[in-house]
Structures are given as C-alpha cells and as structure tokens.
Amino acid sequence: MRLVIARCTVDYTGRLNAHLALATRLLVHKGDGSLLVHSDGGSYKPLNWMSPPCSLVVEEPDAEAADVGVIEQWRVTHAKTGDALLVRIYEVVHDSTHELGVDPGLVKDGVEADLQRLLAEQVDVIGDGLSLVRREYPTAIGPVDLLLRNPEGGTIAVEVKRRGDIDGVEQLTRYLELLGRDPHLAPVTGVFAAQEIKPQARVLATDRGIRCVTLDYEGMKGIESGAPRLF
C-alpha cells in the first residue's frame, strides 16, 4: 500500500464529472489497484475513488500544467467502464509504501456469526433447491459470507449482516464484480441478507440487481419470535 500526502487537484470523468480544487489530501493506492482520495474530514469515506479493476499510470505534466506548478499526474482508468481519475500533484508532503500482508478478515460479532452459520445450514431461506458451496469463500478482497450453487446454473453470493446498510451493499457489489470474472462461477447473482435492512440500502441493492432477504434470527434458531403469522 502506498500512502501519499500531497497538494493536488482531482478530476473525475465518467457517468458524471466532478472536480476537487487544490488542497492537501491523502492518496491511498492499494495493492488491489484501487485509489482513494481522502481529506482530513468526512469520517472514513473518501472524497473520490476508483475501484478495481483499474490501472494507474504516472504521467509527466504538459507545458500548461507545469507552468502552474504541477509536478506529476496520476491517471487512473477503470478497465470496464472507462471512467477515469486525473490527479494533478503540485507538492508531495509525504510518500511511503507499506507491505501489509494477508488480512485475516473481519471478525463478526456473535449475532452476525450465528446468522451466517444458521443460514449456511438453512439455505432454503434464500431459495428452493440451493446448495452450499462454502462459507467464507475466499477472494482477493476478502471472504464472501456464503457462496451457494443455483441448480439452474451459476452461483449466488450472500452477504450476511445484523443490520444492513449501504456499506454492506457496496461490499457485496465489489464481491460480485470480482466473482463474475470466474467462468466456473458465472453468472453470479447477489443476496443481501440481514435482520434489518435500511431503506436506503434496499433501494441501492434493488438498483444493482441484488435481492434483499430479511432474516428471522429467532425463527432460524427454532425459537418462536412472537411475531404474528397466519399459520
């Protein structure tokens, strides 16, 4: 992972155009190829980013850019969509590279881990005729909670959460993009499964073709939840 603190501007072109004016920012170039642009505010969310598959090319600035102080340009292009980030660097304050090694992955809390285990034992909650391929199916960007085999062909990637929000949908989207490149798994569809799914997350999932499933934790454990039902 490369960490660069620099005075820079950032221009995004693609489905929409966006511009970040000259300021000091943190540029994070990760081992998976992604680039994230952070400021000192805004919590954990980057101001702009490019997700893999993408490529980063370092360019010499043209004469016009050099005249206004640009010393280096980073052009990051998405391999599939052609969307691009152009980072014009005016001054480098810090530049370091770090080898982080293999990440063991997120350790889920008790309820979330139980939900994953119970759902692996009761995949019929997701759909009839499905079979479990594996829990914690490994990918280059982290493990998919459940990978299921569809008897009609293809596979289903399931992301399990206690409370489902937009970040969970984004996480599953990245898994689907990566898994979909494997001809042995394709076509790959996604299911976002949680005890509670926030409305914004449900809208985003639906827009991306991801099915949402609300999980009854007590019912899956074989305990009456107390919720009224017809029979």
C-alpha positions as a printed Julia matrix, in Angstrom:
231×3 Matrix{Float64}:
   0.0     0.0     0.0
   1.31    3.43   -0.96
   0.39    6.48    1.13
   0.98    9.91   -0.38
   0.1    13.23    1.24
   0.12   15.85   -1.47
  -1.24   19.2    -2.57
  -3.34   18.16   -5.53
  -6.42   18.61   -7.65
  -8.61   15.7    -8.7
 -10.87   15.43  -11.75
 -13.29   12.54  -12.23
 -14.82   11.81  -15.64
 -17.32    9.07  -16.37
 -21.0     8.69  -15.57
 -20.69   12.19  -14.12
 -17.93   14.79  -13.89
 -16.54   16.07  -10.58
 -13.69   18.36   -9.58
 -11.76   18.73   -6.33
  -9.93   22.06   -6.13
  -6.33   22.4    -4.99
  -5.84   21.23   -1.39
  -3.68   18.92    0.7
  -5.07   15.38    0.66
  -4.17   11.77    1.41
  -3.88    9.49   -1.63
  -4.14    5.77   -0.87
  -3.05    3.41   -3.65
  -3.88   -0.13   -2.51
  -2.49   -3.46   -3.57
  -5.71   -4.36   -5.41
  -5.14   -1.36   -7.7
  -7.76    0.92   -6.18
  -7.09    4.59   -5.45
  -8.81    6.51   -2.65
  -8.63   10.27   -2.11
  -9.16   11.38    1.49
  -9.38   14.72    3.27
  -8.94   15.34    6.99
 -12.72   15.32    7.46
 -15.66   13.28    6.28
 -15.07   10.32    8.58
 -13.98    7.15    6.78
 -15.43    7.97    3.36
 -13.07    9.1     0.58
 -13.82   12.27   -1.36
 -13.35   10.29   -4.55
 -12.05    6.88   -5.52
 -11.59    4.31   -8.26
 -12.38    0.67   -7.55
 -10.66   -2.28   -9.26
 -10.19   -3.43  -11.94
  -8.29   -0.27  -12.77
  -4.8     0.85  -13.74
  -2.69    3.76  -12.57
  -0.27    5.49  -14.94
   2.12    8.25  -13.81
   2.43   10.98  -16.44
   4.63   13.99  -16.96
   2.53   17.17  -16.93
   2.16   19.04  -20.19
   3.65   22.52  -20.53
   0.46   24.29  -19.5
   0.09   22.21  -16.31
   3.8    22.53  -15.5
   3.55   26.33  -15.79
   1.0    26.42  -12.96
   3.1    24.17  -10.71
   2.04   20.59  -11.48
   5.0    18.24  -10.92
   3.29   14.9   -11.63
  -0.01   13.48  -12.86
  -1.72   10.22  -11.91
  -4.25    8.9   -14.4
  -6.38    6.06  -13.03
  -8.68    4.33  -15.53
 -11.34    1.72  -14.84
 -10.83   -1.31  -17.1
 -14.51   -1.95  -17.75
 -16.29    1.41  -17.71
 -13.53    3.72  -18.92
 -14.22    6.09  -16.0
 -11.08    8.0   -15.06
  -9.49    9.96  -12.24
  -6.81   12.54  -13.05
  -4.79   13.6   -10.01
  -2.54   16.62  -10.6
   0.12   16.79   -7.88
   1.66   20.17   -7.02
   3.67   19.19   -3.95
   4.45   15.9    -2.18
   4.47   16.22    1.61
   4.87   12.52    2.38
   5.33    9.36    0.3
   5.69    5.88    1.81
   5.0     2.29    0.82
   4.0    -0.42    3.28
   3.58   -4.2     2.92
   0.51   -5.11    4.98
   0.43   -8.85    4.25
  -2.69  -11.0     4.09
  -5.59   -9.64    6.12
  -7.38  -12.28    8.25
 -10.72  -10.59    7.6
 -13.37   -9.08    9.8
 -14.32  -10.99   12.94
 -18.08  -10.78   13.19
 -19.96  -10.22   16.42
 -21.85  -13.11   17.99
 -25.23  -12.5    16.36
 -23.77  -11.91   12.9
 -21.6   -15.03   13.11
 -24.62  -17.06   14.26
 -26.72  -15.69   11.4
 -24.08  -16.79    8.92
 -23.83  -20.27   10.47
 -27.6   -20.73   10.67
 -28.11  -19.51    7.12
 -25.45  -21.95    5.88
 -27.5   -24.74    7.48
 -30.81  -23.39    6.14
 -30.04  -22.16    2.63
 -33.68  -22.76    1.7
 -34.32  -19.4     3.4
 -32.65  -17.86    0.34
 -34.39  -20.09   -2.21
 -35.53  -23.61   -3.0
 -33.05  -26.13   -4.37
 -29.92  -24.16   -3.49
 -26.84  -25.88   -2.1
 -23.94  -24.51   -0.08
 -20.59  -24.32   -1.86
 -18.69  -22.82    1.05
 -18.83  -20.41    3.97
 -16.25  -17.58    3.92
 -15.47  -18.17    0.24
 -12.07  -16.5    -0.31
 -11.49  -13.69   -2.81
  -8.63  -11.26   -3.34
 -10.56   -8.53   -1.48
 -11.91  -10.62    1.4
 -14.18  -13.6     2.04
 -17.76  -13.82    0.82
 -20.0   -14.9     3.7
 -21.77  -17.66    1.75
 -21.43  -18.96   -1.78
 -24.4   -21.02   -2.97
 -24.91  -23.15   -6.08
 -28.01  -22.46   -8.13
 -29.48  -25.67   -9.64
 -30.49  -23.64  -12.69
 -26.86  -22.62  -13.27
 -24.44  -20.13  -11.8
 -23.84  -19.19   -8.19
 -25.22  -16.85   -5.55
 -23.03  -14.72   -3.28
 -24.66  -13.9     0.05
 -23.58  -11.08    2.35
 -24.91  -11.54    5.89
 -25.39   -8.62    8.27
 -27.2    -7.99   11.51
 -28.18   -4.51   10.31
 -27.88   -3.98    6.58
 -26.78   -0.55    5.4
 -25.35    0.97    2.23
 -21.78   -0.05    3.08
 -22.84   -3.7     3.11
 -24.39   -3.35   -0.34
 -21.2    -1.71   -1.63
 -19.16   -4.57   -0.16
 -21.32   -7.19   -1.88
 -21.15   -5.24   -5.15
 -17.35   -5.49   -5.11
 -17.52   -9.23   -4.45
 -19.97   -9.73   -7.33
 -17.76   -7.81   -9.73
 -14.77   -9.98   -8.82
 -16.56  -13.35   -8.72
 -18.29  -12.65  -12.02
 -14.95  -12.87  -13.82
 -14.57  -16.55  -12.89
 -16.13  -18.67  -15.68
 -16.59  -21.56  -13.23
 -18.87  -19.4   -11.05
 -20.6   -17.13  -13.57
 -23.26  -15.99  -13.76
 -23.08  -14.73  -10.16
 -26.04  -13.03   -8.51
 -26.16  -11.4    -5.09
 -28.34  -11.66   -2.0
 -28.12   -9.13    0.84
 -29.41  -10.88    3.98
 -29.89   -9.14    7.33
 -32.17   -8.97   10.33
 -32.9    -5.37    9.46
 -32.25   -3.65    6.12
 -32.26    0.14    5.98
 -34.49    1.65    3.28
 -31.58    3.37    1.51
 -29.66    0.08    1.38
 -32.7    -1.73   -0.04
 -33.09    0.89   -2.78
 -29.4     0.69   -3.72
 -29.43   -3.13   -3.71
 -32.52   -3.24   -5.92
 -30.96   -0.76   -8.34
 -27.92   -3.05   -8.65
 -29.93   -6.22   -9.15
 -29.21   -7.54   -5.65
 -32.04   -9.32   -3.86
 -32.74   -8.46   -0.22
 -33.78  -11.08    2.34
 -34.85  -10.18    5.89
 -33.75  -12.85    8.36
 -35.76  -14.02   11.37
 -32.93  -14.82   13.77
 -35.14  -16.34   16.48
 -37.08  -18.39   13.96
 -33.87  -19.71   12.4
 -32.72  -20.79   15.85
 -36.01  -22.66   16.3
 -37.37  -20.21   18.86
 -40.78  -18.63   18.49
 -40.2   -14.94   17.75
 -43.66  -13.83   18.92
 -44.4   -12.17   15.57
 -47.96  -12.83   14.35
 -48.33  -15.21   11.4
 -51.2   -16.87    9.55
 -50.3   -20.49   10.46
